[in-house]
């Protein structure tokens, strides 16, 4: 199947391509993006280990996808609303969402961890592609408010098979909604490979809906940033919605409940290890001598502190009263929910009696 050339700026050897966007690349920009990715990787790794130690019920790692997330969210304005999926931890960190907020849902102590309005970052959506329709609806509100916000919506390759995704693309195109759909094509939807999701490459399918599209190397943070900035600028000018397909790889299992060795090979992992997004930017920093030993020592210390804070904040979260789960089902509750709360309390009391 014919695909467009993948847009890239940074080789695995750290060499910058001869491209107009490379002129905007500064040492300061690269150090900032590198820091974002290193911190995200540390938080992700700590959370994984906390799950293994029984402190979290589940965790979905973003390992390998840091460039796709950091490059895209750093390309838009801080007030542009974002509708994430569920492994967008690097993007969340860039929006100031800290470890306690990120882990609460996965520790099962709260139904969500942060205020979406404060961070301009929606709650994680586990119902695949539902957030894409929310994003289009929000973008229609932006149109009616007459502001120039651009909505960024993340989703995965597997999610693109959902009816909701295709409805969202079509709906956004027909109303010219100010949305950038951002697909992290990490090659897998649990154990289903992309080859079983796409009859045609996603960026080509999206073009058929009338979206402006781009295919980008999702492990190249500079290319992702440049492509997202271009797309967001065109959307902000009123050019209609866009879709970016970022080619990346989910280096870990789907979740901590998954064993990826059952369905993929070590050779495939090696292929992607050689394209690691953090190593690639590090190669540029080293090659150009844009970061000295003090920068790396400070960043290591900052990552260690974030790791320690992640462990502390996780273990410090108190267990909620089980009845609290009924409080957030409907605003103001309902008689049916009250009956369920009472029945559950009665059931818990029988457990106490058995002790
Ligand atoms: C509507 C719906 N169907 C099925 C699932 C179960 N499910 C959870 S994650 C997942 C795979 C999603 O793959 P992809 O969209 O590529 O995202 P990734 O996990 O790779 O980031 C599936 C099938 C779900 N959460 N929601
Ligand atoms: Mg996927």
mmCIF file of C-alpha atoms and ligand atoms in Angstrom:
data_model
loop_
_atom_site.group_PDB
_atom_site.id
_atom_site.type_symbol
_atom_site.label_atom_id
_atom_site.label_comp_id
_atom_site.label_asym_id
_atom_site.label_seq_id
_atom_site.Cartn_x
_atom_site.Cartn_y
_atom_site.Cartn_z
ATOM 1 C CA UNK A 1 0.000 0.000 0.000
ATOM 2 C CA UNK A 2 1.420 3.355 -1.017
ATOM 3 C CA UNK A 3 2.096 5.728 1.862
ATOM 4 C CA UNK A 4 3.446 9.204 1.982
ATOM 5 C CA UNK A 5 7.089 9.713 2.966
ATOM 6 C CA UNK A 6 7.542 9.919 6.713
ATOM 7 C CA UNK A 7 8.548 13.391 7.821
ATOM 8 C CA UNK A 8 11.724 13.308 9.946
ATOM 9 C CA UNK A 9 14.282 15.855 11.104
ATOM 10 C CA UNK A 10 16.625 13.912 13.320
ATOM 11 C CA UNK A 11 18.604 10.821 12.326
ATOM 12 C CA UNK A 12 19.345 8.054 14.819
ATOM 13 C CA UNK A 13 22.956 9.309 14.730
ATOM 14 C CA UNK A 14 21.792 12.704 16.001
ATOM 15 C CA UNK A 15 22.302 14.467 12.667
ATOM 16 C CA UNK A 16 19.744 17.137 11.716
ATOM 17 C CA UNK A 17 18.162 16.979 8.259
ATOM 18 C CA UNK A 18 18.503 19.802 5.784
ATOM 19 C CA UNK A 19 14.963 21.096 6.305
ATOM 20 C CA UNK A 20 13.575 24.620 6.897
ATOM 21 C CA UNK A 21 12.209 23.501 10.301
ATOM 22 C CA UNK A 22 15.749 22.599 11.428
ATOM 23 C CA UNK A 23 16.553 26.328 11.465
ATOM 24 C CA UNK A 24 14.239 26.798 14.485
ATOM 25 C CA UNK A 25 16.084 24.136 16.463
ATOM 26 C CA UNK A 26 18.095 25.721 19.281
ATOM 27 C CA UNK A 27 20.190 24.156 22.051
ATOM 28 C CA UNK A 28 17.726 25.485 24.620
ATOM 29 C CA UNK A 29 14.753 23.930 22.825
ATOM 30 C CA UNK A 30 16.499 20.562 22.653
ATOM 31 C CA UNK A 31 17.524 20.612 26.305
ATOM 32 C CA UNK A 32 13.924 21.379 27.292
ATOM 33 C CA UNK A 33 12.449 18.574 25.183
ATOM 34 C CA UNK A 34 15.105 16.163 26.433
ATOM 35 C CA UNK A 35 14.278 17.053 30.037
ATOM 36 C CA UNK A 36 10.546 16.489 29.413
ATOM 37 C CA UNK A 37 11.230 13.043 27.974
ATOM 38 C CA UNK A 38 13.696 11.934 30.650
ATOM 39 C CA UNK A 39 11.334 12.956 33.461
ATOM 40 C CA UNK A 40 8.388 11.215 31.808
ATOM 41 C CA UNK A 41 10.399 8.029 31.395
ATOM 42 C CA UNK A 42 11.319 8.068 35.074
ATOM 43 C CA UNK A 43 7.758 8.583 36.260
ATOM 44 C CA UNK A 44 6.556 5.824 33.946
ATOM 45 C CA UNK A 45 9.192 3.411 35.212
ATOM 46 C CA UNK A 46 8.460 4.172 38.884
ATOM 47 C CA UNK A 47 4.746 3.654 38.324
ATOM 48 C CA UNK A 48 5.433 0.320 36.615
ATOM 49 C CA UNK A 49 7.470 -0.864 39.598
ATOM 50 C CA UNK A 50 4.879 0.407 42.068
ATOM 51 C CA UNK A 51 2.319 -1.742 40.278
ATOM 52 C CA UNK A 52 4.626 -4.737 40.545
ATOM 53 C CA UNK A 53 4.941 -4.076 44.273
ATOM 54 C CA UNK A 54 1.161 -4.105 44.664
ATOM 55 C CA UNK A 55 0.800 -0.354 45.166
ATOM 56 C CA UNK A 56 -1.167 0.229 41.932
ATOM 57 C CA UNK A 57 -3.910 -1.917 40.449
ATOM 58 C CA UNK A 58 -2.783 -1.344 36.862
ATOM 59 C CA UNK A 59 -0.429 0.834 34.830
ATOM 60 C CA UNK A 60 -0.164 1.436 31.099
ATOM 61 C CA UNK A 61 3.341 2.480 30.167
ATOM 62 C CA UNK A 62 4.222 5.243 27.719
ATOM 63 C CA UNK A 63 7.765 3.864 27.330
ATOM 64 C CA UNK A 64 8.959 4.555 23.777
ATOM 65 C CA UNK A 65 6.243 7.104 23.014
ATOM 66 C CA UNK A 66 7.779 10.066 24.842
ATOM 67 C CA UNK A 67 8.754 11.961 21.674
ATOM 68 C CA UNK A 68 5.299 11.653 20.130
ATOM 69 C CA UNK A 69 3.709 13.068 23.282
ATOM 70 C CA UNK A 70 6.244 15.708 24.262
ATOM 71 C CA UNK A 71 6.794 16.929 20.695
ATOM 72 C CA UNK A 72 3.085 17.384 20.075
ATOM 73 C CA UNK A 73 2.052 19.002 23.345
ATOM 74 C CA UNK A 74 5.036 21.360 23.291
ATOM 75 C CA UNK A 75 3.972 22.518 19.820
ATOM 76 C CA UNK A 76 0.643 23.944 20.943
ATOM 77 C CA UNK A 77 -0.227 26.760 23.355
ATOM 78 C CA UNK A 78 -0.585 26.085 27.064
ATOM 79 C CA UNK A 79 -4.258 27.094 26.888
ATOM 80 C CA UNK A 80 -5.100 24.792 23.973
ATOM 81 C CA UNK A 81 -7.368 22.036 25.318
ATOM 82 C CA UNK A 82 -6.139 18.436 25.115
ATOM 83 C CA UNK A 83 -8.250 15.270 25.065
ATOM 84 C CA UNK A 84 -5.992 12.356 26.001
ATOM 85 C CA UNK A 85 -6.382 8.611 25.857
ATOM 86 C CA UNK A 86 -4.869 6.624 28.791
ATOM 87 C CA UNK A 87 -1.095 6.316 28.340
ATOM 88 C CA UNK A 88 -0.369 9.983 27.677
ATOM 89 C CA UNK A 89 1.667 10.477 30.844
ATOM 90 C CA UNK A 90 4.475 12.430 29.165
ATOM 91 C CA UNK A 91 1.947 14.891 27.787
ATOM 92 C CA UNK A 92 0.201 15.126 31.166
ATOM 93 C CA UNK A 93 3.477 15.907 32.938
ATOM 94 C CA UNK A 94 4.092 18.742 30.455
ATOM 95 C CA UNK A 95 0.747 20.195 31.545
ATOM 96 C CA UNK A 96 1.831 20.270 35.187
ATOM 97 C CA UNK A 97 -0.085 17.159 36.246
ATOM 98 C CA UNK A 98 2.069 15.583 38.959
ATOM 99 C CA UNK A 99 2.601 12.004 40.151
ATOM 100 C CA UNK A 100 -0.103 12.004 42.818
ATOM 101 C CA UNK A 101 -2.737 13.168 40.330
ATOM 102 C CA UNK A 102 -1.518 10.745 37.665
ATOM 103 C CA UNK A 103 -1.476 7.680 39.900
ATOM 104 C CA UNK A 104 -4.688 8.168 41.920
ATOM 105 C CA UNK A 105 -6.966 6.522 39.349
ATOM 106 C CA UNK A 106 -4.661 3.516 38.976
ATOM 107 C CA UNK A 107 -4.397 3.086 42.745
ATOM 108 C CA UNK A 108 -8.170 2.981 42.764
ATOM 109 C CA UNK A 109 -8.539 5.717 45.354
ATOM 110 C CA UNK A 110 -10.270 8.273 43.127
ATOM 111 C CA UNK A 111 -12.102 8.113 39.822
ATOM 112 C CA UNK A 112 -9.813 10.762 38.391
ATOM 113 C CA UNK A 113 -6.836 12.715 39.537
ATOM 114 C CA UNK A 114 -6.916 16.256 38.203
ATOM 115 C CA UNK A 115 -9.127 19.170 37.261
ATOM 116 C CA UNK A 116 -9.367 19.177 33.444
ATOM 117 C CA UNK A 117 -10.283 22.855 33.339
ATOM 118 C CA UNK A 118 -7.244 23.892 35.394
ATOM 119 C CA UNK A 119 -4.756 21.961 33.276
ATOM 120 C CA UNK A 120 -6.616 22.260 29.964
ATOM 121 C CA UNK A 121 -6.108 18.492 29.859
ATOM 122 C CA UNK A 122 -9.066 16.112 29.890
ATOM 123 C CA UNK A 123 -9.389 13.050 32.072
ATOM 124 C CA UNK A 124 -8.001 9.804 30.716
ATOM 125 C CA UNK A 125 -10.571 8.053 28.525
ATOM 126 C CA UNK A 126 -10.532 4.263 28.571
ATOM 127 C CA UNK A 127 -13.458 3.825 26.205
ATOM 128 C CA UNK A 128 -11.481 3.787 22.976
ATOM 129 C CA UNK A 129 -11.996 6.840 20.730
ATOM 130 C CA UNK A 130 -14.775 8.354 22.868
ATOM 131 C CA UNK A 131 -12.486 11.319 23.545
ATOM 132 C CA UNK A 132 -12.344 12.103 19.824
ATOM 133 C CA UNK A 133 -16.046 12.921 19.758
ATOM 134 C CA UNK A 134 -15.679 14.908 22.980
ATOM 135 C CA UNK A 135 -12.863 16.841 21.309
ATOM 136 C CA UNK A 136 -14.962 17.692 18.256
ATOM 137 C CA UNK A 137 -17.874 18.767 20.440
ATOM 138 C CA UNK A 138 -15.555 20.963 22.475
ATOM 139 C CA UNK A 139 -14.072 22.404 19.293
ATOM 140 C CA UNK A 140 -17.555 23.370 18.117
ATOM 141 C CA UNK A 141 -17.891 25.252 21.402
ATOM 142 C CA UNK A 142 -14.610 27.015 20.639
ATOM 143 C CA UNK A 143 -16.060 28.064 17.280
ATOM 144 C CA UNK A 144 -19.145 29.464 18.982
ATOM 145 C CA UNK A 145 -17.104 31.278 21.634
ATOM 146 C CA UNK A 146 -15.069 32.826 18.846
ATOM 147 C CA UNK A 147 -11.702 32.125 20.495
ATOM 148 C CA UNK A 148 -8.671 30.839 18.600
ATOM 149 C CA UNK A 149 -7.986 27.711 20.675
ATOM 150 C CA UNK A 150 -6.915 24.549 18.893
ATOM 151 C CA UNK A 151 -8.061 21.237 20.377
ATOM 152 C CA UNK A 152 -5.522 18.394 20.401
ATOM 153 C CA UNK A 153 -6.910 14.851 20.639
ATOM 154 C CA UNK A 154 -4.700 11.796 21.191
ATOM 155 C CA UNK A 155 -5.644 8.276 20.171
ATOM 156 C CA UNK A 156 -4.058 4.977 19.193
ATOM 157 C CA UNK A 157 -3.854 2.956 15.986
ATOM 158 C CA UNK A 158 -6.350 0.401 17.289
ATOM 159 C CA UNK A 159 -8.775 3.135 18.316
ATOM 160 C CA UNK A 160 -8.927 4.314 14.718
ATOM 161 C CA UNK A 161 -11.029 1.206 13.963
ATOM 162 C CA UNK A 162 -13.782 2.404 16.284
ATOM 163 C CA UNK A 163 -16.901 3.894 14.742
ATOM 164 C CA UNK A 164 -16.455 6.911 17.009
ATOM 165 C CA UNK A 165 -13.081 7.751 15.463
ATOM 166 C CA UNK A 166 -14.445 7.755 11.945
ATOM 167 C CA UNK A 167 -17.523 9.704 13.003
ATOM 168 C CA UNK A 168 -15.295 12.251 14.694
ATOM 169 C CA UNK A 169 -13.124 12.694 11.576
ATOM 170 C CA UNK A 170 -16.155 13.141 9.352
ATOM 171 C CA UNK A 171 -17.967 15.417 11.764
ATOM 172 C CA UNK A 172 -14.901 17.610 12.317
ATOM 173 C CA UNK A 173 -14.337 17.915 8.580
ATOM 174 C CA UNK A 174 -17.922 18.826 7.773
ATOM 175 C CA UNK A 175 -18.093 21.585 10.420
ATOM 176 C CA UNK A 176 -14.438 22.628 9.975
ATOM 177 C CA UNK A 177 -13.815 22.123 13.703
ATOM 178 C CA UNK A 178 -10.492 23.431 15.072
ATOM 179 C CA UNK A 179 -9.063 20.019 16.006
ATOM 180 C CA UNK A 180 -5.750 18.282 15.508
ATOM 181 C CA UNK A 181 -6.265 14.524 15.782
ATOM 182 C CA UNK A 182 -2.975 12.950 16.843
ATOM 183 C CA UNK A 183 -2.574 9.199 16.352
ATOM 184 C CA UNK A 184 0.251 7.501 18.208
ATOM 185 C CA UNK A 185 0.627 4.544 15.903
ATOM 186 C CA UNK A 186 2.592 2.342 18.290
ATOM 187 C CA UNK A 187 2.134 -0.703 16.032
ATOM 188 C CA UNK A 188 -0.042 -2.672 18.445
ATOM 189 C CA UNK A 189 -3.512 -2.639 19.970
ATOM 190 C CA UNK A 190 -2.871 -5.057 22.815
ATOM 191 C CA UNK A 191 -1.917 -8.147 20.710
ATOM 192 C CA UNK A 192 -3.442 -6.983 17.417
ATOM 193 C CA UNK A 193 -0.898 -5.531 14.984
ATOM 194 C CA UNK A 194 -1.556 -2.437 12.907
ATOM 195 C CA UNK A 195 -1.731 -4.594 9.774
ATOM 196 C CA UNK A 196 -5.053 -5.906 11.079
ATOM 197 C CA UNK A 197 -6.440 -2.412 11.820
ATOM 198 C CA UNK A 198 -5.671 -0.504 8.642
ATOM 199 C CA UNK A 199 -6.942 -1.383 5.148
ATOM 200 C CA UNK A 200 -5.204 1.803 4.060
ATOM 201 C CA UNK A 201 -2.687 3.794 6.113
ATOM 202 C CA UNK A 202 -4.514 6.026 8.570
ATOM 203 C CA UNK A 203 -3.208 9.304 7.170
ATOM 204 C CA UNK A 204 -4.602 8.311 3.776
ATOM 205 C CA UNK A 205 -7.952 7.296 5.202
ATOM 206 C CA UNK A 206 -8.108 10.619 7.043
ATOM 207 C CA UNK A 207 -7.436 12.522 3.824
ATOM 208 C CA UNK A 208 -10.549 10.860 2.400
ATOM 209 C CA UNK A 209 -12.589 12.453 5.179
ATOM 210 C CA UNK A 210 -11.241 15.865 4.153
ATOM 211 C CA UNK A 211 -8.638 16.268 6.902
ATOM 212 C CA UNK A 212 -5.238 17.799 6.277
ATOM 213 C CA UNK A 213 -2.845 14.959 7.063
ATOM 214 C CA UNK A 214 0.780 14.331 7.828
ATOM 215 C CA UNK A 215 2.815 11.184 8.490
ATOM 216 C CA UNK A 216 5.661 11.834 10.901
ATOM 217 C CA UNK A 217 8.409 9.857 12.587
ATOM 218 C CA UNK A 218 6.915 9.699 16.067
ATOM 219 C CA UNK A 219 10.262 8.872 17.688
ATOM 220 C CA UNK A 220 11.751 12.125 16.376
ATOM 221 C CA UNK A 221 10.675 14.768 18.870
ATOM 222 C CA UNK A 222 11.809 17.629 16.647
ATOM 223 C CA UNK A 223 9.856 16.376 13.628
ATOM 224 C CA UNK A 224 6.752 15.764 15.754
ATOM 225 C CA UNK A 225 6.996 19.259 17.180
ATOM 226 C CA UNK A 226 7.470 20.877 13.770
ATOM 227 C CA UNK A 227 4.644 18.881 12.155
ATOM 228 C CA UNK A 228 2.227 19.566 15.021
ATOM 229 C CA UNK A 229 3.127 23.265 15.058
ATOM 230 C CA UNK A 230 2.427 23.496 11.315
ATOM 231 C CA UNK A 231 -0.871 21.652 11.647
ATOM 232 C CA UNK A 232 -1.988 23.685 14.673
ATOM 233 C CA UNK A 233 -1.117 26.962 12.968
ATOM 234 C CA UNK A 234 -3.195 26.058 9.908
ATOM 235 C CA UNK A 235 -6.112 24.959 12.110
ATOM 236 C CA UNK A 236 -5.857 28.171 14.159
ATOM 237 C CA UNK A 237 -6.039 30.229 10.977
ATOM 238 C CA UNK A 238 -9.359 28.534 10.211
ATOM 239 C CA UNK A 239 -8.069 25.973 7.740
ATOM 240 C CA UNK A 240 -10.151 23.107 9.156
ATOM 241 C CA UNK A 241 -9.126 19.998 11.070
ATOM 242 C CA UNK A 242 -5.932 18.013 10.675
ATOM 243 C CA UNK A 243 -4.685 14.536 11.488
ATOM 244 C CA UNK A 244 -1.131 13.573 12.286
ATOM 245 C CA UNK A 245 -0.108 9.929 12.213
ATOM 246 C CA UNK A 246 3.039 9.500 14.299
ATOM 247 C CA UNK A 247 4.906 6.245 13.792
ATOM 248 C CA UNK A 248 6.196 5.040 17.139
ATOM 249 C CA UNK A 249 6.410 1.890 19.225
ATOM 250 C CA UNK A 250 4.998 0.670 22.514
ATOM 251 C CA UNK A 251 8.207 -0.688 24.082
ATOM 252 C CA UNK A 252 6.439 -2.207 27.110
ATOM 253 C CA UNK A 253 3.454 -4.511 27.338
ATOM 254 C CA UNK A 254 0.000 -3.103 26.673
ATOM 255 C CA UNK A 255 -0.508 -2.860 30.417
ATOM 256 C CA UNK A 256 0.899 -4.500 33.512
ATOM 257 C CA UNK A 257 -1.632 -7.303 32.882
ATOM 258 C CA UNK A 258 -0.142 -8.140 29.484
ATOM 259 C CA UNK A 259 2.685 -10.469 28.449
ATOM 260 C CA UNK A 260 3.882 -9.170 25.053
ATOM 261 C CA UNK A 261 6.379 -12.031 24.611
ATOM 262 C CA UNK A 262 3.332 -14.131 23.647
ATOM 263 C CA UNK A 263 2.842 -12.228 20.394
ATOM 264 C CA UNK A 264 5.953 -10.288 19.370
ATOM 265 C CA UNK A 265 9.616 -11.009 18.799
ATOM 266 C CA UNK A 266 12.836 -9.820 20.370
ATOM 267 C CA UNK A 267 14.032 -8.867 16.868
ATOM 268 C CA UNK A 268 11.136 -6.435 16.557
ATOM 269 C CA UNK A 269 12.054 -4.867 19.894
ATOM 270 C CA UNK A 270 15.689 -4.560 18.793
ATOM 271 C CA UNK A 271 14.589 -2.730 15.655
ATOM 272 C CA UNK A 272 12.795 -0.141 17.769
ATOM 273 C CA UNK A 273 15.424 0.016 20.519
ATOM 274 C CA UNK A 274 17.783 1.370 17.868
ATOM 275 C CA UNK A 275 15.246 4.147 17.241
ATOM 276 C CA UNK A 276 14.699 5.099 20.879
ATOM 277 C CA UNK A 277 13.382 8.675 21.051
ATOM 278 C CA UNK A 278 15.363 9.714 24.129
ATOM 279 C CA UNK A 279 18.657 8.278 22.832
ATOM 280 C CA UNK A 280 18.121 9.993 19.516
ATOM 281 C CA UNK A 281 17.830 13.472 20.997
ATOM 282 C CA UNK A 282 20.715 12.681 23.328
ATOM 283 C CA UNK A 283 22.800 11.901 20.232
ATOM 284 C CA UNK A 284 22.102 15.408 18.913
ATOM 285 C CA UNK A 285 22.940 17.034 22.269
ATOM 286 C CA UNK A 286 26.222 15.087 22.377
ATOM 287 C CA UNK A 287 27.101 15.633 18.759
ATOM 288 C CA UNK A 288 26.597 19.421 18.937
ATOM 289 C CA UNK A 289 27.853 19.689 22.535
ATOM 290 C CA UNK A 290 24.612 21.443 23.478
ATOM 291 C CA UNK A 291 24.422 20.000 27.019
ATOM 292 C CA UNK A 292 27.328 19.841 29.429
ATOM 293 C CA UNK A 293 27.963 17.427 32.294
ATOM 294 C CA UNK A 294 26.335 19.808 34.784
ATOM 295 C CA UNK A 295 23.099 19.786 32.759
ATOM 296 C CA UNK A 296 22.983 15.988 32.809
ATOM 297 C CA UNK A 297 23.883 15.795 36.510
ATOM 298 C CA UNK A 298 21.104 18.267 37.374
ATOM 299 C CA UNK A 299 18.626 16.350 35.250
ATOM 300 C CA UNK A 300 19.608 13.031 36.856
ATOM 301 C CA UNK A 301 19.036 14.592 40.271
ATOM 302 C CA UNK A 302 15.694 16.021 39.171
ATOM 303 C CA UNK A 303 14.627 12.621 37.832
ATOM 304 C CA UNK A 304 15.689 10.926 41.083
ATOM 305 C CA UNK A 305 13.642 13.460 43.042
ATOM 306 C CA UNK A 306 10.627 12.872 40.796
ATOM 307 C CA UNK A 307 11.019 9.121 41.287
ATOM 308 C CA UNK A 308 11.161 9.505 45.060
ATOM 309 C CA UNK A 309 8.151 11.816 45.019
ATOM 310 C CA UNK A 310 6.223 9.343 42.857
ATOM 311 C CA UNK A 311 6.806 6.529 45.379
ATOM 312 C CA UNK A 312 6.038 8.749 48.365
ATOM 313 C CA UNK A 313 2.870 10.259 46.879
ATOM 314 C CA UNK A 314 1.571 6.864 45.792
ATOM 315 C CA UNK A 315 1.971 5.207 49.183
ATOM 316 C CA UNK A 316 0.623 8.268 51.029
ATOM 317 C CA UNK A 317 -2.757 8.243 49.283
ATOM 318 C CA UNK A 318 -5.335 7.147 51.849
ATOM 319 C CA UNK A 319 -7.850 4.448 51.043
ATOM 320 C CA UNK A 320 -11.249 6.012 50.390
ATOM 321 C CA UNK A 321 -14.472 5.052 52.148
ATOM 322 C CA UNK A 322 -15.943 2.403 49.771
ATOM 323 C CA UNK A 323 -19.307 4.195 49.783
ATOM 324 C CA UNK A 324 -17.650 7.189 48.118
ATOM 325 C CA UNK A 325 -17.841 5.480 44.759
ATOM 326 C CA UNK A 326 -21.552 6.214 44.674
ATOM 327 C CA UNK A 327 -21.004 9.943 45.226
ATOM 328 C CA UNK A 328 -19.686 10.692 41.760
ATOM 329 C CA UNK A 329 -22.051 8.750 39.536
ATOM 330 C CA UNK A 330 -24.559 11.554 38.999
ATOM 331 C CA UNK A 331 -24.411 15.142 40.208
ATOM 332 C CA UNK A 332 -26.822 15.304 43.146
ATOM 333 C CA UNK A 333 -27.260 11.515 43.214
ATOM 334 C CA UNK A 334 -30.558 9.696 42.653
ATOM 335 C CA UNK A 335 -32.909 7.424 44.651
ATOM 336 C CA UNK A 336 -31.643 4.372 42.707
ATOM 337 C CA UNK A 337 -28.037 5.203 43.605
ATOM 338 C CA UNK A 338 -29.052 5.758 47.236
ATOM 339 C CA UNK A 339 -30.585 2.263 47.288
ATOM 340 C CA UNK A 340 -27.394 0.781 45.844
ATOM 341 C CA UNK A 341 -25.279 2.610 48.430
ATOM 342 C CA UNK A 342 -27.469 1.276 51.245
ATOM 343 C CA UNK A 343 -27.375 -2.271 49.866
ATOM 344 C CA UNK A 344 -23.597 -2.118 49.553
ATOM 345 C CA UNK A 345 -23.228 -0.788 53.103
ATOM 346 C CA UNK A 346 -25.397 -3.682 54.343
ATOM 347 C CA UNK A 347 -23.219 -6.153 52.423
ATOM 348 C CA UNK A 348 -20.006 -4.669 53.898
ATOM 349 C CA UNK A 349 -21.557 -4.977 57.375
ATOM 350 C CA UNK A 350 -22.041 -8.723 56.835
ATOM 351 C CA UNK A 351 -18.302 -8.994 56.113
ATOM 352 C CA UNK A 352 -17.543 -7.226 59.376
ATOM 353 C CA UNK A 353 -19.820 -9.696 61.229
ATOM 354 C CA UNK A 354 -17.923 -12.630 59.664
ATOM 355 C CA UNK A 355 -14.595 -11.427 61.024
HETATM 356 C C1 LIG B 1 -14.625 0.666 23.141
HETATM 357 C C2 LIG B 1 -13.549 -0.216 23.686
HETATM 358 N N1 LIG B 1 -13.325 -1.423 23.153
HETATM 359 C C3 LIG B 1 -12.344 -2.219 23.637
HETATM 360 C C4 LIG B 1 -11.579 -1.814 24.691
HETATM 361 C C5 LIG B 1 -10.480 -2.740 25.247
HETATM 362 N N2 LIG B 1 -9.162 -2.185 24.889
HETATM 363 C C6 LIG B 1 -8.471 -1.436 25.778
HETATM 364 S S1 LIG B 1 -7.047 -0.856 25.139
HETATM 365 C C7 LIG B 1 -7.286 -1.636 23.674
HETATM 366 C C8 LIG B 1 -6.291 -1.491 22.553
HETATM 367 C C9 LIG B 1 -6.169 -0.083 22.060
HETATM 368 O O1 LIG B 1 -5.123 0.053 21.140
HETATM 369 P P1 LIG B 1 -4.672 1.460 20.598
HETATM 370 O O2 LIG B 1 -5.835 2.305 20.260
HETATM 371 O O3 LIG B 1 -3.704 1.202 19.503
HETATM 372 O O4 LIG B 1 -3.952 2.171 21.837
HETATM 373 P P2 LIG B 1 -2.646 1.719 22.632
HETATM 374 O O5 LIG B 1 -3.105 0.878 23.780
HETATM 375 O O6 LIG B 1 -1.772 0.993 21.688
HETATM 376 O O7 LIG B 1 -2.038 2.977 23.125
HETATM 377 C C10 LIG B 1 -8.499 -2.352 23.696
HETATM 378 C C11 LIG B 1 -9.009 -3.149 22.582
HETATM 379 C C12 LIG B 1 -11.845 -0.532 25.253
HETATM 380 N N3 LIG B 1 -11.142 -0.033 26.272
HETATM 381 N N4 LIG B 1 -12.817 0.248 24.713
HETATM 382 MG MG1 LIG B 2 -1.641 1.075 19.604
#
